[in-house]
Amino acid sequence: MDITWTPIQKQRLKELNASPVCQEKRFESANKRDVAFQDLERQLVAKGRQHLTEFQNNSKRPLLSKLEQRLIEALNLRGFAQVMTPTIISKGSLAKMSVDDKHPLFSQVFWLDSKRCLRPMLAPNLYTLWKDLLRLWQPPIRLFEIGTCYRKESQGGLHLNEFTMLNITELGLPLNERRQRLEEMAALVMSVAGIDEYQLEVTSSVVYGDTLDVIKGIELGSSAMGPHVLDKKWGITVPWVGIGFGLERLLMVKEEAQNVQSMGRSLSYLDGVRLNI
């Protein structure tokens, strides 16, 4: 008889970060399954408590915070200036990104009122800064931002309503260097995150059209380049490149976590460990 975990058991094992192999085990009887579940749960709970003790006594900073710091330091060393922009943006800014009430992303936006929302992406604010800094600085202009974004994402192990984005941009570079620069940006981020053997794939975005995505099992990052059809609305006339990463997804892949929720801002997890243990 081919017996698998019950839905409740499987959910619990996923919360406790059991490996995919453990989650797919099969048993000869329900009794053997239940005994195996109790034993595995005890092991995973003990491992989680040990991690929390180490966190309290030694590391004292969540994985997400430490990744942010490493990225800031690495990007600064390579000439990128960090910016910090508002979380609340205008409906007009989204419209300039082509996100109006007919756009697929529009229904995923957290609206505060008829004219303001929580940003679903960093790009509108970066476009705004580009225009002023192109007037004030000599190109190339290298900027990055790490900040929280919000979307009414579908539920599941890969999606968060509140997530941390990294956007890296460069303006004023030669047209024939754009692809190379994107590859260099992707390599830098993946190296800092400790992830190797990833792929670069051309896909289609609902905002930017064809993009170069960073893939390792799941999408980790997505890029775009200009001149782009959106540039005219923002007054941008120089070539540019930009690439964005979800930091929680980077951590999920690096730590081999079973859901992205364990890597993000949470009241249920701390540093990847479920707290109801």
Short mmCIF file of C-alpha atoms in Angstrom, two decimals:
data_model
loop_
_atom_site.label_atom_id
_atom_site.label_comp_id
_atom_site.label_asym_id
_atom_site.label_seq_id
_atom_site.Cartn_x
_atom_site.Cartn_y
_atom_site.Cartn_z
CA MET A 1 0.00 0.00 0.00
CA ASP A 2 1.40 3.42 -1.03
CA ILE A 3 0.73 5.83 1.84
CA THR A 4 1.92 9.47 1.77
CA TRP A 5 1.91 12.24 4.37
CA THR A 6 -1.47 13.71 5.21
CA PRO A 7 -2.01 17.30 3.97
CA ILE A 8 -1.58 18.59 7.54
CA GLN A 9 1.62 16.60 8.01
CA LYS A 10 3.04 17.75 4.69
CA GLN A 11 2.27 21.39 5.49
CA ARG A 12 3.98 21.05 8.86
CA LEU A 13 7.07 19.50 7.29
CA LYS A 14 7.24 22.30 4.75
CA GLU A 15 6.99 24.90 7.54
CA LEU A 16 9.85 23.16 9.36
CA ASN A 17 11.95 23.18 6.18
CA ALA A 18 12.07 19.43 5.64
CA SER A 19 13.93 18.46 2.49
CA PRO A 20 11.98 17.60 -0.69
CA VAL A 21 13.13 13.99 -0.29
CA CYS A 22 11.58 13.81 3.19
CA GLN A 23 8.39 15.43 1.96
CA GLU A 24 7.95 12.80 -0.77
CA LYS A 25 8.43 9.70 1.39
CA ARG A 26 5.96 6.84 1.11
CA PHE A 27 4.96 4.23 3.66
CA GLU A 28 3.45 0.77 3.87
CA SER A 29 0.81 1.80 6.42
CA ALA A 30 -0.72 4.84 8.06
CA ASN A 31 0.71 3.74 11.41
CA LYS A 32 4.29 3.65 10.07
CA ARG A 33 3.73 7.01 8.46
CA ASP A 34 2.52 8.61 11.68
CA VAL A 35 5.43 7.18 13.69
CA ALA A 36 7.87 8.47 11.05
CA PHE A 37 6.22 11.89 11.13
CA GLN A 38 6.57 12.21 14.90
CA ASP A 39 10.24 11.25 14.72
CA LEU A 40 10.99 13.63 11.83
CA GLU A 41 9.09 16.50 13.43
CA ARG A 42 11.12 16.09 16.65
CA GLN A 43 14.37 16.22 14.68
CA LEU A 44 13.33 19.32 12.74
CA VAL A 45 12.09 21.09 15.87
CA ALA A 46 15.38 20.38 17.64
CA LYS A 47 17.32 21.70 14.65
CA GLY A 48 15.17 24.84 14.57
CA ARG A 49 15.65 25.52 18.27
CA GLN A 50 19.38 25.06 17.93
CA HIS A 51 19.43 27.60 15.09
CA LEU A 52 17.46 30.11 17.16
CA THR A 53 19.88 29.71 20.06
CA GLU A 54 22.81 30.36 17.72
CA PHE A 55 20.96 33.38 16.32
CA GLN A 56 20.40 34.82 19.81
CA ASN A 57 23.93 34.26 21.02
CA ASN A 58 26.03 34.81 17.91
CA SER A 59 24.69 36.04 14.57
CA LYS A 60 21.99 38.36 16.03
CA ARG A 61 20.95 39.56 12.56
CA PRO A 62 18.52 37.92 10.13
CA LEU A 63 19.80 36.51 6.86
CA LEU A 64 17.90 39.20 4.96
CA SER A 65 19.65 41.99 6.85
CA LYS A 66 23.08 40.46 6.33
CA LEU A 67 22.47 39.98 2.60
CA GLU A 68 21.43 43.62 2.27
CA GLN A 69 24.65 44.76 3.93
CA ARG A 70 26.85 42.57 1.73
CA LEU A 71 25.13 43.86 -1.40
CA ILE A 72 25.50 47.50 -0.34
CA GLU A 73 29.20 47.06 0.35
CA ALA A 74 29.84 45.21 -2.92
CA LEU A 75 27.92 47.73 -5.04
CA ASN A 76 29.57 50.72 -3.37
CA LEU A 77 32.98 49.21 -4.13
CA ARG A 78 32.02 49.03 -7.80
CA GLY A 79 30.98 52.66 -8.01
CA PHE A 80 27.22 52.40 -7.46
CA ALA A 81 25.58 55.02 -5.24
CA GLN A 82 22.72 53.95 -2.98
CA VAL A 83 19.45 55.88 -2.96
CA MET A 84 16.42 55.61 -0.66
CA THR A 85 13.05 56.71 -2.01
CA PRO A 86 9.47 56.86 -0.66
CA THR A 87 7.35 53.75 -0.23
CA ILE A 88 4.15 55.66 -1.08
CA ILE A 89 3.91 56.66 -4.74
CA SER A 90 1.30 58.35 -6.89
CA LYS A 91 -1.17 56.83 -9.31
CA GLY A 92 0.36 59.08 -11.95
CA SER A 93 3.78 57.51 -11.46
CA LEU A 94 2.36 54.06 -12.06
CA ALA A 95 0.53 55.31 -15.15
CA LYS A 96 3.84 56.53 -16.55
CA MET A 97 5.04 52.92 -16.21
CA SER A 98 2.00 51.93 -18.34
CA VAL A 99 0.28 50.46 -15.24
CA ASP A 100 -3.27 51.82 -15.59
CA ASP A 101 -6.60 50.23 -14.67
CA LYS A 102 -6.41 47.98 -17.75
CA HIS A 103 -2.96 46.64 -16.91
CA PRO A 104 -2.59 43.15 -15.33
CA LEU A 105 -0.50 44.58 -12.47
CA PHE A 106 -3.11 47.20 -11.53
CA SER A 107 -5.27 44.74 -9.57
CA GLN A 108 -2.23 43.66 -7.52
CA VAL A 109 -1.55 47.17 -6.20
CA PHE A 110 -2.29 48.10 -2.57
CA TRP A 111 -4.15 51.40 -2.93
CA LEU A 112 -4.21 53.82 -0.01
CA ASP A 113 -6.75 56.11 -1.67
CA SER A 114 -7.75 57.12 -5.20
CA LYS A 115 -4.38 58.75 -5.92
CA ARG A 116 -1.75 56.96 -3.82
CA CYS A 117 -0.52 53.42 -3.32
CA LEU A 118 2.26 51.36 -1.78
CA ARG A 119 4.88 50.92 -4.47
CA PRO A 120 4.68 47.58 -6.31
CA MET A 121 8.13 48.23 -7.81
CA LEU A 122 11.12 50.55 -7.36
CA ALA A 123 11.30 51.70 -10.98
CA PRO A 124 9.00 54.79 -10.90
CA ASN A 125 11.07 56.50 -8.22
CA LEU A 126 14.33 55.60 -9.93
CA TYR A 127 13.06 57.05 -13.22
CA THR A 128 12.27 60.27 -11.33
CA LEU A 129 15.77 60.45 -9.87
CA TRP A 130 17.39 59.68 -13.22
CA LYS A 131 16.00 62.83 -14.81
CA ASP A 132 17.41 65.12 -12.11
CA LEU A 133 20.74 63.34 -11.75
CA LEU A 134 21.36 63.37 -15.49
CA ARG A 135 21.23 67.16 -15.17
CA LEU A 136 23.48 67.26 -12.11
CA TRP A 137 26.03 64.47 -12.69
CA GLN A 138 28.23 63.37 -15.57
CA PRO A 139 27.47 59.93 -16.97
CA PRO A 140 27.81 57.10 -16.46
CA ILE A 141 25.42 57.33 -13.50
CA ARG A 142 25.33 54.19 -11.38
CA LEU A 143 22.54 53.87 -8.81
CA PHE A 144 20.92 51.16 -6.74
CA GLU A 145 18.12 50.91 -4.24
CA ILE A 146 17.10 48.22 -1.77
CA GLY A 147 13.55 48.67 -0.55
CA THR A 148 10.25 47.05 0.32
CA CYS A 149 7.61 46.63 -2.37
CA TYR A 150 4.01 45.46 -2.08
CA ARG A 151 1.80 43.38 -4.36
CA LYS A 152 -1.33 41.32 -3.89
CA GLU A 153 0.51 38.26 -5.11
CA SER A 154 -1.10 34.84 -5.47
CA GLN A 155 -0.51 32.70 -2.41
CA GLY A 156 2.12 29.97 -2.50
CA GLY A 157 5.66 29.13 -1.60
CA LEU A 158 7.18 31.63 -4.06
CA HIS A 159 5.13 34.78 -3.44
CA LEU A 160 4.93 37.49 -0.79
CA ASN A 161 2.64 40.48 -0.43
CA GLU A 162 5.56 42.40 1.13
CA PHE A 163 8.99 41.72 -0.35
CA THR A 164 12.44 43.29 -0.64
CA MET A 165 13.67 44.42 -4.04
CA LEU A 166 17.15 45.33 -5.19
CA ASN A 167 17.32 47.44 -8.35
CA ILE A 168 20.69 48.25 -9.93
CA THR A 169 20.86 50.77 -12.77
CA GLU A 170 23.42 52.45 -14.99
CA LEU A 171 22.71 55.38 -17.33
CA GLY A 172 24.85 56.80 -20.08
CA LEU A 173 26.77 53.69 -21.12
CA PRO A 174 27.57 52.78 -24.76
CA LEU A 175 24.79 50.91 -26.57
CA ASN A 176 27.04 48.00 -27.43
CA GLU A 177 27.95 47.42 -23.76
CA ARG A 178 24.42 47.04 -22.38
CA ARG A 179 24.16 43.23 -22.50
CA GLN A 180 27.64 42.81 -21.06
CA ARG A 181 26.84 45.21 -18.21
CA LEU A 182 23.66 43.31 -17.32
CA GLU A 183 25.59 40.07 -17.23
CA GLU A 184 28.18 41.70 -14.95
CA MET A 185 25.47 43.02 -12.62
CA ALA A 186 23.82 39.60 -12.44
CA ALA A 187 27.17 37.91 -11.75
CA LEU A 188 27.94 40.35 -8.94
CA VAL A 189 24.61 39.83 -7.17
CA MET A 190 24.68 36.06 -7.53
CA SER A 191 28.26 35.93 -6.24
CA VAL A 192 27.39 38.04 -3.18
CA ALA A 193 24.33 35.84 -2.55
CA GLY A 194 26.49 32.70 -2.81
CA ILE A 195 24.58 31.20 -5.73
CA ASP A 196 26.31 29.62 -8.73
CA GLU A 197 25.28 27.72 -11.88
CA TYR A 198 22.41 30.01 -12.79
CA GLN A 199 21.00 30.71 -16.26
CA LEU A 200 20.20 33.89 -18.18
CA GLU A 201 17.00 33.60 -20.23
CA VAL A 202 15.12 36.03 -22.46
CA THR A 203 11.47 36.27 -21.38
CA SER A 204 8.59 38.75 -21.66
CA SER A 205 7.56 41.23 -18.95
CA VAL A 206 4.14 42.93 -18.64
CA VAL A 207 5.95 46.26 -18.09
CA TYR A 208 9.23 46.12 -20.00
CA GLY A 209 8.54 43.68 -22.85
CA ASP A 210 11.46 41.33 -23.60
CA THR A 211 13.79 41.04 -20.59
CA LEU A 212 16.86 39.07 -19.59
CA ASP A 213 15.96 37.00 -16.53
CA VAL A 214 18.19 35.29 -13.99
CA ILE A 215 17.02 31.73 -13.34
CA LYS A 216 18.00 28.96 -10.97
CA GLY A 217 14.98 26.70 -10.81
CA ILE A 218 12.85 29.82 -10.26
CA GLU A 219 13.12 33.41 -11.46
CA LEU A 220 15.51 35.32 -9.21
CA GLY A 221 16.01 38.51 -11.18
CA SER A 222 14.80 40.38 -14.24
CA SER A 223 16.43 43.09 -16.33
CA ALA A 224 15.62 45.74 -18.92
CA MET A 225 17.50 48.21 -21.07
CA GLY A 226 16.93 51.49 -22.85
CA PRO A 227 16.27 53.31 -25.04
CA HIS A 228 12.80 52.02 -24.12
CA VAL A 229 9.29 53.05 -25.06
CA LEU A 230 8.70 54.23 -21.46
CA ASP A 231 11.67 56.64 -21.49
CA LYS A 232 9.90 59.48 -23.28
CA LYS A 233 7.32 59.83 -20.48
CA TRP A 234 10.14 60.42 -18.00
CA GLY A 235 12.35 62.61 -20.16
CA ILE A 236 15.14 60.03 -20.43
CA THR A 237 17.15 60.15 -23.65
CA VAL A 238 20.35 58.19 -22.89
CA PRO A 239 21.00 54.44 -23.03
CA TRP A 240 20.58 52.59 -19.76
CA VAL A 241 20.40 49.18 -18.15
CA GLY A 242 18.67 47.98 -15.01
CA ILE A 243 18.26 44.70 -13.19
CA GLY A 244 16.09 43.80 -10.20
CA PHE A 245 16.22 40.93 -7.72
CA GLY A 246 13.87 39.72 -5.00
CA LEU A 247 16.14 39.25 -1.98
CA GLU A 248 13.88 36.72 -0.26
CA ARG A 249 14.01 34.51 -3.34
CA LEU A 250 17.80 34.73 -3.43
CA LEU A 251 17.89 33.58 0.19
CA MET A 252 15.34 30.85 -0.46
CA VAL A 253 17.56 29.33 -3.15
CA LYS A 254 20.81 29.81 -1.21
CA GLU A 255 19.42 28.34 2.03
CA GLU A 256 17.41 25.64 0.22
CA ALA A 257 14.31 26.82 2.08
CA GLN A 258 10.96 25.27 1.20
CA ASN A 259 9.02 28.55 1.09
CA VAL A 260 9.87 32.19 0.56
CA GLN A 261 7.86 33.30 3.60
CA SER A 262 10.56 31.93 5.91
CA MET A 263 13.11 34.32 4.40
CA GLY A 264 11.06 37.53 4.60
CA ARG A 265 9.63 39.92 7.15
CA SER A 266 7.51 37.74 9.39
CA LEU A 267 5.86 37.18 12.76
CA SER A 268 5.82 33.42 12.13
CA TYR A 269 9.48 32.90 11.21
CA LEU A 270 12.77 34.21 12.52
CA ASP A 271 15.88 33.78 10.39
CA GLY A 272 14.21 30.97 8.47
CA VAL A 273 12.92 29.08 11.53
CA ARG A 274 9.22 28.55 12.18
CA LEU A 275 8.45 29.85 15.68
CA ASN A 276 5.63 27.46 16.65
CA ILE A 277 8.10 24.80 17.74
#
